[in-house]
Coordinates of C-alpha atoms in Angstrom, one line a residue:
X583 CA 0.0 0.0 0.0
X584 CA 2.8 2.4 0.9
X585 CA 4.6 1.6 -2.4
X586 CA 1.4 2.2 -4.4
X587 CA 0.7 5.5 -2.6
X588 CA 4.3 6.6 -3.2
X589 CA 4.2 5.6 -6.8
X590 CA 0.9 7.5 -7.4
X591 CA 2.2 10.5 -5.6
X592 CA 5.5 10.5 -7.5
X593 CA 3.7 10.2 -10.8
X594 CA 1.3 13.0 -9.8
X595 CA 4.2 15.3 -8.9
X596 CA 6.0 14.4 -12.0
X597 CA 2.9 15.2 -14.1
X598 CA 2.6 18.6 -12.3
X599 CA 6.2 19.4 -13.1
X600 CA 5.7 18.6 -16.8
X601 CA 2.6 20.8 -16.8
X602 CA 4.5 23.6 -15.2
X603 CA 7.3 23.3 -17.8
X604 CA 4.8 23.3 -20.6
X605 CA 3.1 26.4 -19.2
X606 CA 6.4 28.1 -18.9
X607 CA 7.4 27.2 -22.5
X608 CA 4.0 28.4 -23.7
X609 CA 4.3 31.7 -22.0
X610 CA 7.8 32.4 -23.4
X611 CA 7.2 31.0 -26.9
X612 CA 8.5 33.6 -29.4
X613 CA 6.0 34.6 -32.1
X614 CA 6.8 36.7 -35.2
X615 CA 4.0 39.1 -36.1
X616 CA 3.8 39.8 -39.8
X617 CA 2.1 43.1 -40.5
X618 CA 0.7 43.3 -44.0
X619 CA -0.3 46.6 -45.6
X620 CA -2.3 45.8 -48.8
X621 CA -4.9 47.4 -51.1
X622 CA -6.8 44.1 -51.4
X623 CA -4.5 41.1 -51.1
X624 CA -0.8 40.3 -51.3
X625 CA 0.2 40.0 -55.0
X626 CA 1.7 36.5 -54.3
X627 CA -0.7 34.9 -51.7
X628 CA 0.3 31.3 -52.7
X629 CA 3.9 32.0 -52.1
X630 CA 3.2 33.3 -48.6
X631 CA 0.9 30.3 -47.9
X632 CA 3.8 28.0 -48.8
X633 CA 6.2 30.1 -46.7
X634 CA 3.9 29.8 -43.6
X635 CA 2.9 26.2 -44.0
X636 CA 3.5 23.9 -41.0
X637 CA 4.7 26.8 -38.8
X638 CA 1.4 28.0 -37.5
X639 CA 2.6 28.1 -33.9
X640 CA 5.4 30.5 -34.7
X641 CA 3.7 33.4 -36.4
X642 CA 0.6 35.6 -36.4
X643 CA -0.6 37.6 -39.4
X644 CA -2.1 41.1 -39.1
X645 CA -3.6 42.8 -42.2
X646 CA -4.4 46.4 -42.9
X647 CA -6.3 46.7 -46.2
X648 CA -7.7 49.8 -47.8
X649 CA -11.2 48.5 -46.9
X650 CA -11.9 45.2 -45.1
X651 CA -14.5 44.1 -47.7
X652 CA -11.9 43.9 -50.4
X653 CA -9.5 41.4 -48.8
X654 CA -10.1 37.7 -49.4
X655 CA -6.7 36.3 -48.2
X656 CA -6.6 35.2 -44.5
X657 CA -9.4 37.5 -43.5
X658 CA -9.1 36.4 -39.9
X659 CA -5.9 38.6 -39.8
X660 CA -7.7 41.8 -40.7
X661 CA -7.3 44.3 -37.8
X662 CA -10.3 46.2 -36.5
X663 CA -8.8 49.7 -36.8
X664 CA -8.4 50.7 -40.4
X665 CA -6.7 54.0 -40.9
X666 CA -7.4 56.3 -43.9
X667 CA -4.4 57.0 -46.1
X668 CA -3.1 60.6 -45.7
X669 CA -1.5 62.1 -48.8
X670 CA -0.1 58.7 -49.8
X671 CA 1.4 58.0 -46.4
X672 CA 1.0 54.6 -44.8
X673 CA 2.1 55.8 -41.3
X674 CA -1.4 55.5 -39.9
X675 CA -1.7 52.0 -41.1
X676 CA 1.7 51.0 -39.6
X677 CA 0.7 52.5 -36.3
X678 CA -2.7 50.6 -36.3
X679 CA -0.9 47.3 -37.1
X680 CA 1.7 47.7 -34.4
X681 CA -1.0 48.6 -31.9
X682 CA -3.0 45.5 -32.8
X683 CA -0.1 43.2 -32.8
X684 CA 1.2 44.5 -29.4
X685 CA -1.9 43.1 -27.7
X686 CA -0.5 39.6 -28.2
X687 CA 2.0 39.1 -25.3
X688 CA 4.0 36.4 -27.1
X689 CA 4.7 38.5 -30.2
X690 CA 8.5 39.0 -30.0
X691 CA 9.4 40.6 -33.4
X692 CA 7.2 42.7 -35.7
X693 CA 7.9 42.6 -39.4
X694 CA 6.2 45.1 -41.8
X695 CA 5.3 43.6 -45.2
X696 CA 4.0 45.4 -48.3
X697 CA 1.6 43.7 -50.8
X698 CA 4.3 43.1 -53.4
X699 CA 6.8 41.6 -51.0
X700 CA 8.2 38.1 -51.3
X701 CA 9.9 35.8 -48.8
X702 CA 13.4 34.8 -50.1
X703 CA 14.4 32.5 -47.2
X704 CA 12.7 29.5 -45.7
X705 CA 10.5 30.3 -42.7
X706 CA 12.7 28.6 -40.1
X707 CA 15.8 30.3 -41.4
X708 CA 14.1 33.7 -40.8
X709 CA 12.6 32.6 -37.5
X710 CA 15.9 31.3 -36.0
X711 CA 17.8 34.4 -37.1
X712 CA 15.3 37.0 -36.0
X713 CA 14.4 35.4 -32.6
X714 CA 18.1 34.8 -31.6
X715 CA 18.4 38.4 -30.3
X716 CA 16.3 41.4 -29.3
X717 CA 17.7 43.7 -32.0
X718 CA 15.6 45.6 -34.5
X719 CA 16.4 45.5 -38.2
X720 CA 16.1 48.7 -40.3
X721 CA 17.6 49.5 -43.7
X722 CA 18.9 53.1 -43.6
X723 CA 18.9 55.6 -46.4
X724 CA 20.7 58.9 -46.8
X725 CA 18.8 62.2 -46.6
X726 CA 19.9 65.0 -48.9
X727 CA 20.0 68.6 -47.8
X728 CA 17.1 69.4 -50.1
X729 CA 15.0 66.7 -48.6
X730 CA 15.3 68.3 -45.2
X731 CA 13.2 71.1 -46.8
X732 CA 10.8 69.1 -49.0
X733 CA 10.2 65.9 -47.0
X734 CA 10.8 66.7 -43.4
X735 CA 8.4 69.2 -41.9
X736 CA 9.1 71.8 -39.2
X737 CA 7.1 69.8 -36.7
X738 CA 9.6 66.9 -37.0
X739 CA 12.6 69.3 -36.9
X740 CA 11.2 71.0 -33.8
X741 CA 10.6 67.7 -32.1
X742 CA 13.8 65.9 -32.6
X743 CA 16.3 68.2 -34.3
X744 CA 17.7 68.1 -37.8
X745 CA 20.7 65.8 -37.4
X746 CA 18.9 63.3 -35.1
X747 CA 16.7 62.2 -38.0
X748 CA 17.4 59.1 -40.2
X749 CA 15.5 57.9 -43.2
X750 CA 14.7 54.2 -43.8
X751 CA 12.7 51.8 -45.9
X752 CA 9.2 51.0 -44.6
X753 CA 10.0 47.3 -44.5
X754 CA 11.5 46.6 -41.1
X755 CA 11.6 44.2 -38.2
X756 CA 11.2 45.8 -34.8
X757 CA 11.7 44.3 -31.4
X758 CA 8.8 44.5 -28.8
X759 CA 10.5 47.3 -26.8
X760 CA 10.9 49.4 -30.0
X761 CA 7.2 48.9 -30.9
X762 CA 6.3 50.1 -27.4
X763 CA 8.6 53.1 -27.8
X764 CA 7.1 53.8 -31.3
X765 CA 3.6 54.0 -29.9
X766 CA 4.6 56.5 -27.2
X767 CA 3.0 59.9 -27.5
X768 CA 6.1 61.8 -28.8
X769 CA 7.0 59.2 -31.4
X770 CA 3.5 58.9 -32.7
X771 CA 3.1 62.6 -33.2
X772 CA 6.4 62.7 -35.1
X773 CA 5.5 59.7 -37.3
X774 CA 1.9 61.0 -38.0
X775 CA 3.5 64.1 -39.6
X776 CA 5.4 62.2 -42.2
X777 CA 4.1 62.7 -45.8
X778 CA 6.4 60.3 -47.6
X779 CA 6.3 56.6 -48.4
X780 CA 9.6 56.0 -46.7
X781 CA 9.5 56.2 -43.0
X782 CA 11.5 58.8 -41.1
X783 CA 12.8 58.0 -37.6
X784 CA 15.2 59.7 -35.2
X785 CA 18.4 58.3 -33.8
X786 CA 17.4 58.2 -30.2
X787 CA 14.5 55.9 -31.1
X788 CA 16.8 53.0 -31.8
X789 CA 18.8 53.3 -28.6

């Protein structure tokens, strides 16, 4: 009887430990949030479906279309807050996507994707690389002196200063801390004032 009680108790405790480990792993599972900005659908939906296949536990898709009625691809990913385009700028759409994706606690990296983008690496190659650290990935561009006058408004200059500004492609992979920072009041006000297809940030944002 003592042996049987001990055996049952041991198995029960072992089962509890396994459950605790599973819960811990689940809470710390790293998810990549893919943030799609599209008019209707991605131009290559089948390629994206092949890219995501068999990795459903490692990603979430968020979609910002021009109007929710026009999108047929993965409609479950359409976010509730659809921002209107302002003078050709997608900044409002980016902010809405980041805001929606931030609600999922396990989203670890946030990748912005345009409708004509294509994956060029297998999913796991991207996943292993991008979840191995907490860095953000942004491709930087130069800003000419004339662009300071034509692209960057006085509101931005007053907020962050001329030589603290960098220009970069809209496609980027941000860490969770940087998304939180992006959605802070100062940063949002600066980003909302951008009237160009290429995003403008400031150097202190990436520190």
